[in-house]
Coordinates of C-alpha atoms in Angstrom, one line a residue:
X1445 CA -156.2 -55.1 141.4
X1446 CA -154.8 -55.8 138.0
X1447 CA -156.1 -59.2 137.3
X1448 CA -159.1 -57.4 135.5
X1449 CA -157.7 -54.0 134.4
X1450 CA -157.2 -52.7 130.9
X1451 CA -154.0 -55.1 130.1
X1452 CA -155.8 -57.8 130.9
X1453 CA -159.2 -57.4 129.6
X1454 CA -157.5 -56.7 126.4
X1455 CA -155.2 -59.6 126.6
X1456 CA -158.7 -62.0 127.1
X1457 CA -160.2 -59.8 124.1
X1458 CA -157.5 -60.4 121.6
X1459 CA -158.1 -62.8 118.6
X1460 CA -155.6 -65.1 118.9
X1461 CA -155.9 -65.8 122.7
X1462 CA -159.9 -66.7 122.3
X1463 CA -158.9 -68.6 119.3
X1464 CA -156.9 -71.1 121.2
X1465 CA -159.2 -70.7 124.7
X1466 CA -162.4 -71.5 122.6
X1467 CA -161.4 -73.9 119.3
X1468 CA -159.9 -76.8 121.8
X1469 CA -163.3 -77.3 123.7
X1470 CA -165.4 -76.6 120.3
X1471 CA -163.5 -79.4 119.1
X1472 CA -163.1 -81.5 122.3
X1473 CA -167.1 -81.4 122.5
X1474 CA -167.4 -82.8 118.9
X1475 CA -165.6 -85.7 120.3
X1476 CA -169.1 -86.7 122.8
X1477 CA -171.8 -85.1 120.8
X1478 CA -172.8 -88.8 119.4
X1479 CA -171.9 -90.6 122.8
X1480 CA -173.6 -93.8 123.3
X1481 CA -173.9 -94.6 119.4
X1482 CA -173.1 -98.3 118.8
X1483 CA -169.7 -98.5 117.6
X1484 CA -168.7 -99.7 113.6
X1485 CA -167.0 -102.8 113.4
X1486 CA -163.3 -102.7 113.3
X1487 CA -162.1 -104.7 110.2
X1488 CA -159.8 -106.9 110.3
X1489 CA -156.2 -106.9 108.0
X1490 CA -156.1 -109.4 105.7
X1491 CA -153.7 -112.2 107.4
X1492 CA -154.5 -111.4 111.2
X1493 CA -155.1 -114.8 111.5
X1494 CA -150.9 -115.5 111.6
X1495 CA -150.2 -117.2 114.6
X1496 CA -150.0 -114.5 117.6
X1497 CA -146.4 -116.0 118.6
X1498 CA -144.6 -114.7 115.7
X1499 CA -141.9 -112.1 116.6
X1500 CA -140.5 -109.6 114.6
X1501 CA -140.0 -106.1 114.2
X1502 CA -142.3 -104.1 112.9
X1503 CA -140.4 -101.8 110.1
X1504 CA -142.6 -99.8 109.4
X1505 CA -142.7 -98.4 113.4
X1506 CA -139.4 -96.9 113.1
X1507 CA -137.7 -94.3 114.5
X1508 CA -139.7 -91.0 114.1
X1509 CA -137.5 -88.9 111.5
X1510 CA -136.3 -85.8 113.6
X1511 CA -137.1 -83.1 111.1
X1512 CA -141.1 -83.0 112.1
X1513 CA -141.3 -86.3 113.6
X1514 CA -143.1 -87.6 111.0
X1515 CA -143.6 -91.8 110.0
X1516 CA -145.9 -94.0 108.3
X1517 CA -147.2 -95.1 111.2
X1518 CA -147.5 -92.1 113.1
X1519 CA -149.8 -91.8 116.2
X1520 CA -152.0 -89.0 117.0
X1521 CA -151.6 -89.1 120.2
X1522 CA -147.5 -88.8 119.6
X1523 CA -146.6 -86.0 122.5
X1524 CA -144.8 -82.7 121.1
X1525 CA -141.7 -81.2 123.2
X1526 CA -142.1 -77.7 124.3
X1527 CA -138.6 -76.0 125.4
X1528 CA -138.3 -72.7 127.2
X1529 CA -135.3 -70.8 126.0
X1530 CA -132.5 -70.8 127.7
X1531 CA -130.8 -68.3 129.5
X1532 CA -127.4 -67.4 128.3
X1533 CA -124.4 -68.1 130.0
X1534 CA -125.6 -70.3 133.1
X1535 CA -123.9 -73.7 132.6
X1536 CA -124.1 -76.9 134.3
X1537 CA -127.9 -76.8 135.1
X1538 CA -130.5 -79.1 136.4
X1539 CA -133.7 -78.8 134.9
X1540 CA -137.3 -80.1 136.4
X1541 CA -139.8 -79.8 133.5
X1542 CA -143.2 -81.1 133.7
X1543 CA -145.4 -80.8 130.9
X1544 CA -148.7 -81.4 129.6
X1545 CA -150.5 -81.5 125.8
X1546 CA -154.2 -81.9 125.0
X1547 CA -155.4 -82.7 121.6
X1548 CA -158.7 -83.0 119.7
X1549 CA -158.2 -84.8 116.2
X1550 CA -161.2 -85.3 114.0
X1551 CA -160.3 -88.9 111.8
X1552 CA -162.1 -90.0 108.7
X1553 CA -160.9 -92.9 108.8
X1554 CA -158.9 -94.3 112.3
X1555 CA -158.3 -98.2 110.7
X1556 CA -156.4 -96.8 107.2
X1557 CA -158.5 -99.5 105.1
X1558 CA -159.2 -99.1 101.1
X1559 CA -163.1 -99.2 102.3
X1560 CA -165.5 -99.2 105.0
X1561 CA -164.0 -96.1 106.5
X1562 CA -164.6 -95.2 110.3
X1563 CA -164.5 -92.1 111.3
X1564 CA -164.3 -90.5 114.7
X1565 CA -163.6 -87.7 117.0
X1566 CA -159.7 -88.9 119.3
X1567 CA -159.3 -87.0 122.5
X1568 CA -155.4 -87.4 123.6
X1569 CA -154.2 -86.4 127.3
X1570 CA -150.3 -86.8 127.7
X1571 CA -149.0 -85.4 130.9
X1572 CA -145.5 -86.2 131.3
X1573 CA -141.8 -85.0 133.5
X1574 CA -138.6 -84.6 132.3
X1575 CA -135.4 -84.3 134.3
X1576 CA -132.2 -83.7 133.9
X1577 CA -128.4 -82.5 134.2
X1578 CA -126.9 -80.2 131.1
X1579 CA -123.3 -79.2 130.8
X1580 CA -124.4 -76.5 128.1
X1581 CA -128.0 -74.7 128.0
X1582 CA -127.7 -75.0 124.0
X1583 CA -127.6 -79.1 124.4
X1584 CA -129.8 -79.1 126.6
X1585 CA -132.1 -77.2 124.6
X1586 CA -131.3 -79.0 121.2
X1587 CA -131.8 -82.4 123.0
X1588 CA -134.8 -81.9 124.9
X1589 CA -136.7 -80.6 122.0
X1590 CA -135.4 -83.9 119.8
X1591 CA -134.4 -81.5 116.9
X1592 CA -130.7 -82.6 116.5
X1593 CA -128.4 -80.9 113.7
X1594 CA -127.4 -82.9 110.4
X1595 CA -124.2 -83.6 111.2
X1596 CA -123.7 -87.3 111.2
X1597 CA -119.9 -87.6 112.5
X1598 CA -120.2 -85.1 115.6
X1599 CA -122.6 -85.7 118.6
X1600 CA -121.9 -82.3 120.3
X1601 CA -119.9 -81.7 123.2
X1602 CA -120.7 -81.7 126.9
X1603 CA -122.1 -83.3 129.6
X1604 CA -125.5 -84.6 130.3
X1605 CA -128.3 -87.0 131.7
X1606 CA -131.7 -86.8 131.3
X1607 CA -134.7 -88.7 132.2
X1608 CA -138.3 -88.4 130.4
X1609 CA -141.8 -90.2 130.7
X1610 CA -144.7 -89.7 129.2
X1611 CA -148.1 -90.9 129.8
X1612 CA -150.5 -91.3 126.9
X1613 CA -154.4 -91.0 127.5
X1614 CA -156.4 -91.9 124.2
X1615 CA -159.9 -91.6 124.2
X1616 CA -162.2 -92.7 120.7
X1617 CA -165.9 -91.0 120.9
X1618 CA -167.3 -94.4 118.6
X1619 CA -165.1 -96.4 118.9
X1620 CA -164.2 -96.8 122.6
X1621 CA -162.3 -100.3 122.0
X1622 CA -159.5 -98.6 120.5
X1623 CA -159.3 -96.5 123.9
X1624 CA -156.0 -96.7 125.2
X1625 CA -153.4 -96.1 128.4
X1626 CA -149.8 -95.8 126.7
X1627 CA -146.5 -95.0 128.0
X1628 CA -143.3 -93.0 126.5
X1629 CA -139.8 -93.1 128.9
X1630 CA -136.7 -92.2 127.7
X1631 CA -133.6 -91.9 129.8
X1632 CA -130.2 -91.1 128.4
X1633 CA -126.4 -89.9 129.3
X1634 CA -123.3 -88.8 128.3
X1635 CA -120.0 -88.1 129.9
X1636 CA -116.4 -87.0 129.0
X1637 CA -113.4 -88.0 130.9
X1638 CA -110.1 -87.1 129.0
X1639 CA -110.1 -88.2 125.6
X1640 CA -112.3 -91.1 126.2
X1641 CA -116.4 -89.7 125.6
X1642 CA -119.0 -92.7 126.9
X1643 CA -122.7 -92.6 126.8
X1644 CA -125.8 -94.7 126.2
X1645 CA -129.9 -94.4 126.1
X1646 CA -132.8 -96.7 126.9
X1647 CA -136.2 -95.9 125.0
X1648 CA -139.4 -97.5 126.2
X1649 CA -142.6 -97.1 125.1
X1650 CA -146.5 -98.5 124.5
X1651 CA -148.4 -97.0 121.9
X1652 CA -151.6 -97.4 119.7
X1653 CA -150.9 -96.5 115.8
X1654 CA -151.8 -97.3 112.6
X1655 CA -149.3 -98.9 111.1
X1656 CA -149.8 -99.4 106.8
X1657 CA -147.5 -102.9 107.2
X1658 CA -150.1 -104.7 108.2
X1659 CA -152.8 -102.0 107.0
X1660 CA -154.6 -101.5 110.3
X1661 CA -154.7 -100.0 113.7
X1662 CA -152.5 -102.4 116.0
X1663 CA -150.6 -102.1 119.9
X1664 CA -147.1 -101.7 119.8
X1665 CA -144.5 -102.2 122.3
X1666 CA -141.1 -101.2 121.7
X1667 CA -137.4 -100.9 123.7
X1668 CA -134.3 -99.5 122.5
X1669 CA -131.1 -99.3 123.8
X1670 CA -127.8 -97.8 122.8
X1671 CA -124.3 -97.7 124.7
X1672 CA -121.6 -96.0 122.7
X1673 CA -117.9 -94.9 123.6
X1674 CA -115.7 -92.6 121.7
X1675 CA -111.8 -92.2 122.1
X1676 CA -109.9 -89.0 120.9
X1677 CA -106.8 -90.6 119.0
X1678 CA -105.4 -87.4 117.8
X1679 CA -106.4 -83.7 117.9
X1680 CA -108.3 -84.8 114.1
X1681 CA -109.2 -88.4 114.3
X1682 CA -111.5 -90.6 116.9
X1683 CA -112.8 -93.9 116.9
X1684 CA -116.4 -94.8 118.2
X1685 CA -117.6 -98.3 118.8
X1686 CA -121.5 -98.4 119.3
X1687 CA -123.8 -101.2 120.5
X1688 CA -127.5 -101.3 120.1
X1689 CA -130.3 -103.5 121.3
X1690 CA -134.4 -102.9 119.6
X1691 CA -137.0 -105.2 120.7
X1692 CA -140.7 -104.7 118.7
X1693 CA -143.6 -106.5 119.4
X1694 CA -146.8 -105.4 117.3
X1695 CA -149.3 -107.3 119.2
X1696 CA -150.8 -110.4 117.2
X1697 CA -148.2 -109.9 114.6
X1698 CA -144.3 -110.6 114.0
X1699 CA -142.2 -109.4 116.8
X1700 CA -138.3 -109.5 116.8
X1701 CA -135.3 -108.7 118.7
X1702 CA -132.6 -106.8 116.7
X1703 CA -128.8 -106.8 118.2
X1704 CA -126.3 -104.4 116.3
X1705 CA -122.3 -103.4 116.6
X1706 CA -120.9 -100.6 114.8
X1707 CA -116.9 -99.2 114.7
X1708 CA -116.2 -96.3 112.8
X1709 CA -112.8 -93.9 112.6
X1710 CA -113.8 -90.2 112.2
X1711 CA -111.4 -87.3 110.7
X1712 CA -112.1 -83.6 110.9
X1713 CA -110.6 -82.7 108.1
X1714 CA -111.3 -79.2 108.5
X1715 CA -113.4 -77.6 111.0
X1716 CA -116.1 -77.8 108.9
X1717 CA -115.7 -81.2 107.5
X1718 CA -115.9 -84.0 109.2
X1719 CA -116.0 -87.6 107.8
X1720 CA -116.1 -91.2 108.9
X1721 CA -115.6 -94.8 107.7
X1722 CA -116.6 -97.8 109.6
X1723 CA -118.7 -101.4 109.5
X1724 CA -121.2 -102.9 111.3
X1725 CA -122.8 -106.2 112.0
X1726 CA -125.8 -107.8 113.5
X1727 CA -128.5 -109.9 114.2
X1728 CA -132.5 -109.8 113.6
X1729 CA -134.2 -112.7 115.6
X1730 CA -137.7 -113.5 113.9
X1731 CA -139.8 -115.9 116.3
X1732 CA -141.8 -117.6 113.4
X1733 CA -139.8 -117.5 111.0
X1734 CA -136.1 -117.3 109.3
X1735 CA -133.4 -115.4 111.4
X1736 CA -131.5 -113.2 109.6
X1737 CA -128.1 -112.1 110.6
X1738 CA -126.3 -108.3 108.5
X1739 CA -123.1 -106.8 108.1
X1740 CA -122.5 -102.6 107.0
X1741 CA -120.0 -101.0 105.2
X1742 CA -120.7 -97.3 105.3
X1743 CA -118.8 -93.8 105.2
X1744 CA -120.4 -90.5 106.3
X1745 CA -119.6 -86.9 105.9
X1746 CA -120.9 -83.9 107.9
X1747 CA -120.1 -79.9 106.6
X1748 CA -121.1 -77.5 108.5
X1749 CA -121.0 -74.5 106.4
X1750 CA -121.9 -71.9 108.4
X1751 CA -124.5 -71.2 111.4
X1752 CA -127.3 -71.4 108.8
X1753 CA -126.6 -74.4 106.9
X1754 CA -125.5 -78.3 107.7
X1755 CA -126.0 -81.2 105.9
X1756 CA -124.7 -84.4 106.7
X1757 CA -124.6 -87.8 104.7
X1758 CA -123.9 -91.5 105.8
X1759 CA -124.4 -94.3 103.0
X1760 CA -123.0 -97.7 102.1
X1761 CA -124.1 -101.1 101.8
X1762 CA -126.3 -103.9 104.1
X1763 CA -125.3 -107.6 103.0
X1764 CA -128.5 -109.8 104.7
X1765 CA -128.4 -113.3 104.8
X1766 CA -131.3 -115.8 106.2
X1767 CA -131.3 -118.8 107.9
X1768 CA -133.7 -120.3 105.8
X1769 CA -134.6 -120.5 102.3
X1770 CA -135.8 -116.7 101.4
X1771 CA -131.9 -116.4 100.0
X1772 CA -129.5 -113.7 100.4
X1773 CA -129.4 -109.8 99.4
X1774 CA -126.7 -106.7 99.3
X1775 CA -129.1 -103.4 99.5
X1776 CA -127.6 -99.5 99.1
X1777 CA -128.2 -97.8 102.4
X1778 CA -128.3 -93.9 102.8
X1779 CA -129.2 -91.3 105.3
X1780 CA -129.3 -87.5 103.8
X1781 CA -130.2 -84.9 106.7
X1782 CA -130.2 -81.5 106.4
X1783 CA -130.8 -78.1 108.2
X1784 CA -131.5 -74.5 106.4
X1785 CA -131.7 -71.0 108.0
X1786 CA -132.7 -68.8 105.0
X1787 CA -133.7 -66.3 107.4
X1788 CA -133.7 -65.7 111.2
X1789 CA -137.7 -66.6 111.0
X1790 CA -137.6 -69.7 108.8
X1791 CA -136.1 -72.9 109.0
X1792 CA -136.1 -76.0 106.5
X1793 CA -134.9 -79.7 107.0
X1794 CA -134.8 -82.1 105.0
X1795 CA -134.2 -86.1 105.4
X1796 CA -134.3 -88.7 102.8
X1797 CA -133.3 -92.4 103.3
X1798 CA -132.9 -95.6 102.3
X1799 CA -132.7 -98.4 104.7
X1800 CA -133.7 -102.2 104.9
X1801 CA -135.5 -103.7 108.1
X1802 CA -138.5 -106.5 108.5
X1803 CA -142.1 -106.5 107.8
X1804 CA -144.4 -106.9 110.5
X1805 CA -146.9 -108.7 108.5
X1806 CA -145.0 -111.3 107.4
X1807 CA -142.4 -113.1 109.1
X1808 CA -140.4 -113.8 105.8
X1809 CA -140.3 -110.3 104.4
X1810 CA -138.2 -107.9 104.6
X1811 CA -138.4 -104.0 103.1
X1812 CA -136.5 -101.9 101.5
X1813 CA -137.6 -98.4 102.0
X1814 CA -136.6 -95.2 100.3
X1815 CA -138.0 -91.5 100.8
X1816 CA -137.8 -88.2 102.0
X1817 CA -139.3 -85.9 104.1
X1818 CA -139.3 -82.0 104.0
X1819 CA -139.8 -80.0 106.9
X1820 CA -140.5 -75.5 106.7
X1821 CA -141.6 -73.0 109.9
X1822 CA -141.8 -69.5 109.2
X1823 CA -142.6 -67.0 111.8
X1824 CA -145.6 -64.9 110.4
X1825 CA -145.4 -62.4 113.6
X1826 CA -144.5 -62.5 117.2
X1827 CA -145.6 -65.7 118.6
X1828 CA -147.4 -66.9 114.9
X1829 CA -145.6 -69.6 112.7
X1830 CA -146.8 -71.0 110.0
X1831 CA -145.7 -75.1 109.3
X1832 CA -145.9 -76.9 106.1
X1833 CA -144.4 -80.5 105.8
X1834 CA -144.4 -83.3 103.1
X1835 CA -143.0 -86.3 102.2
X1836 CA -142.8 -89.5 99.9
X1837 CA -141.7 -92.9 100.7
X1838 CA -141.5 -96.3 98.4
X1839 CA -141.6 -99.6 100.4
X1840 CA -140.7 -102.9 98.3
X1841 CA -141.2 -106.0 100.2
X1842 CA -139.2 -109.1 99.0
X1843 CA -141.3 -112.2 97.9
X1844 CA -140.3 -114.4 100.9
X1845 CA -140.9 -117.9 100.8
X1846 CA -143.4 -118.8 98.1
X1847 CA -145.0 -115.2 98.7
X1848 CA -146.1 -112.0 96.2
X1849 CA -143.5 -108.8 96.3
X1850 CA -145.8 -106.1 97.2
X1851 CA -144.7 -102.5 96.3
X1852 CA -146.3 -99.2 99.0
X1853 CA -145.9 -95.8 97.8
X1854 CA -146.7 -93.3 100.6
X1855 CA -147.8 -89.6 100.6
X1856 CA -148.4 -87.1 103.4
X1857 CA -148.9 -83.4 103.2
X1858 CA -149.4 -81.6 106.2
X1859 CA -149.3 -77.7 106.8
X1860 CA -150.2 -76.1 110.2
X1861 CA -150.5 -72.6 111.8
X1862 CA -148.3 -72.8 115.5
X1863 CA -149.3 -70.0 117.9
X1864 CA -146.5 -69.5 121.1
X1865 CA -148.8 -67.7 123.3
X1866 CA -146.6 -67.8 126.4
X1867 CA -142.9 -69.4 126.8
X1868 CA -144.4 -72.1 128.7
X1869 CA -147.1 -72.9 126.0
X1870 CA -148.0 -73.4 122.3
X1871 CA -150.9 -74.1 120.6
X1872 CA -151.1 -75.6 116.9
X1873 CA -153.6 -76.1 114.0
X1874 CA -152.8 -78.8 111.8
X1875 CA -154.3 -80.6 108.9
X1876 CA -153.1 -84.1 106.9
X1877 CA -153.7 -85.5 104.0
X1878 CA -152.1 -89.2 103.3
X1879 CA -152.0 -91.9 100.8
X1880 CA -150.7 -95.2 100.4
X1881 CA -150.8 -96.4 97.0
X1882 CA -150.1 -100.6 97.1
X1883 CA -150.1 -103.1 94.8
X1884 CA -151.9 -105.5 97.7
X1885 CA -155.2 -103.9 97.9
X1886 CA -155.9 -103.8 101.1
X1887 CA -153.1 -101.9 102.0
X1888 CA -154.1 -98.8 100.1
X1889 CA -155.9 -96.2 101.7
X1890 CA -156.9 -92.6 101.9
X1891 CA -156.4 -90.7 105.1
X1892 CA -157.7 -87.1 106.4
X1893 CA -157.1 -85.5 109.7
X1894 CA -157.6 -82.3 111.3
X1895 CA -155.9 -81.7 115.3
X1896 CA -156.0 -79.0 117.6
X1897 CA -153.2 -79.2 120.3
X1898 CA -152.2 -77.2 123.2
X1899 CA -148.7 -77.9 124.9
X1900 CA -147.7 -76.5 127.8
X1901 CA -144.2 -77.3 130.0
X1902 CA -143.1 -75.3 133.3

């Protein structure tokens, strides 16, 4: 009897709730309004003709920052975590949550190339389960929803293990041989027992990006994995020994399989201060060309200085050496992250970096990249939020053997209006604007998208 009374004819009536029921389709429909058009020719990047068995790892498809998940190389079709709040004081929970995002994304120009632009309408289906075991409904929470705080020495407490996969469903109106069937599966766990803390995570995923390495649309496949274990020495100090595994293969260009060991000693030198020294060492192999092997030194610090504000920094030095001819190098490394609560309805974060990795274009490159990226949400009303972020990123490629040094700067700018119209379900708004400004040419490019997304999780 009350599915069409007063309440609910006035729910259906309101603004915001026909905003989000009507502006997906409007846009969906763009997406098929010039189906059966004969579809542009996708250019090619200059040097696509390297040999297809070159392996390597493509830098430049990194790990997506956590303050907005934004990268170079980002894909639309990337699926955003929705997370129902949790209930205070029920611990130890097991959580079934499937979930589901549509979005429409109109893209002037889907290959990022300096001309011949294509444009097109992208319709993105990702239905996906996540499951899991959480010692604390606040880690649960903060993990799930891939927003982790700065600090760089503590991991948070508690027990957990949590399985995710993702299925990724991108459909071009134009341009239907870009369509693609990707995958995203994440599993990860950690356990205390005593002083000793172990845990570890696997990553695997499919996707179809752009990627302004190689300055072009390419398939990427991609598997990361992580075992860590942490001993409590003393009621102030810890060591932690960490080994990680990432394979990337950018199809038709250079894949490679990195292998990595860190130990560091952490102090808590107050309770908000904590601070670690260690060194690493590892191992890129590059299948068509020069191997390169790396060692670390690094220190980090993480202050917490109070429920609204934590920043945490980790810098030092990589020392990379190649088997070949392309010499050797000793690059500053830093990670800055930080988390702001100015208010209880706004939050900033902020990440800048420097780090050193190989180019997928060319098998003896490798990049040094340096940048930030800013992050704001402010809550306009109940359920309204209003999302502005921005960044800025240099990439400096080394000449390799007998080759140019190219220099990328990179711009986004992105703001966005986030409606929570249920605690199951979001949808957002969002518009960006990016450059890439390169000495090589064909790398530079102007980029313009607009996306209407609708999440849902239950």
């Amino acid at each position: 009897a009350d599915k069409w009374g007063p309440a609910a004819i006035a729910t259906f009536l309101n603004p915001p709730f026909l905003a989000v029921k009507w502006a997906m389709p409007l846009v969906l429909a763009g997406a098929f309004l010039s189906a059966g058009a004969e579809e542009p020719v996708r250019p090619e990047p200059d040097g696509a003709a390297v040999a297809t068995d070159l392996s390597g790892e493509a830098l430049m498809v990194a790990e997506p920052l956590p303050a907005g998940d934004v990268s170079v190389t980002e894909s639309v079709g990337d699926p955003v975590s929705l997370i129902e709040p949790g209930v205070a004081g029920r611990h130890g929970r097991w959580r079934f949550a499937p979930h589901f995002d549509v979005t429409g994304t109109f893209d002037d120009n889907i290959f990022i190339q300096s001309k011949d632009e294509v444009a097109d309408y992208i319709l993105t289906l990702a239905p996906g389960v996540a499951f899991g075991f959480w010692d604390e409904e606040d880690e649960r929470e903060r993990y799930l929803s891939r927003q982790h705080g700065a600090s760089v020495v503590g991991r948070g407490d508690g027990r957990f293990l949590m399985m995710d996969y993702t299925a990724i469903l991108m459909g071009f109106d134009r341009t239907s041989s870009q369509n693609a069937f990707d995958h995203d599966a994440r599993f990860a766990w950690r356990w205390n027992v005593g002083r000793l803390t172990l845990g570890g995570s696997i990553h695997a995923e499919s996707k179809s990006e752009t990627n302004a390495d190689v300055g072009g649309r390419i398939r990427r496949k991609t598997l990361a994995a992580e075992v860590s274990a942490g001993y409590q020495l003393t009621a102030k100090t810890a060591l932690e020994i960490a080994l990680f595994n990432t394979w990337n293969d950018p199809e038709d260009f250079v894949r490679t399989t990195e292998w990595r060991g860190e130990a560091s000693l952490n102090y808590a030198a107050t309770p908000l201060v904590k601070l670690a020294f260690g060194v690493g060492a590892g191992r890129v192999d590059v299948e068509g060309g020069d191997d390169r092997t790396f060692g670390q030194v690094f220190a980090a610090a993480a202050y917490s200085m109070s429920e609204k504000l934590e920043v945490g920094l980790r810098g030092g030095v990589d020392f990379r050496q190649s088997d070949g001819l392309s010499g050797d190098a000793a690059s500053p490394i830093f990670e800055l992250r930080a988390t702001w609560l100015p208010a209880v309805e706004t939050r900033i974060g902020l990440e800048a970096f420097r780090r050193v990795g190989t180019s997928a274009f060319r098998a003896d490159q490798d990049i040094q990249l340096t940048g930030f990226v800013l992050t704001s949400q402010r809550e306009l009303r109940a359920g309204f939020h209003l999302l502005l972020d921005g960044g800025y990123q240099v990439s400096e490629y080394s000449a390799g053997d007998g080759g140019d040094e190219r220099t990328d700067r990179y711009f986004f700018l992105r703001p966005g209006v986030l409606y929570n119209f249920a605690h199951w379900g979001n949808a957002r708004v969002t518009y960006t604007h990016r450059i890439n400004d390169s000495n090589r040419g064909a790398s530079s490019f102007d980029n313009n998208q607009i996306s209407v997304q609708v999440s849902l999780i239950y």
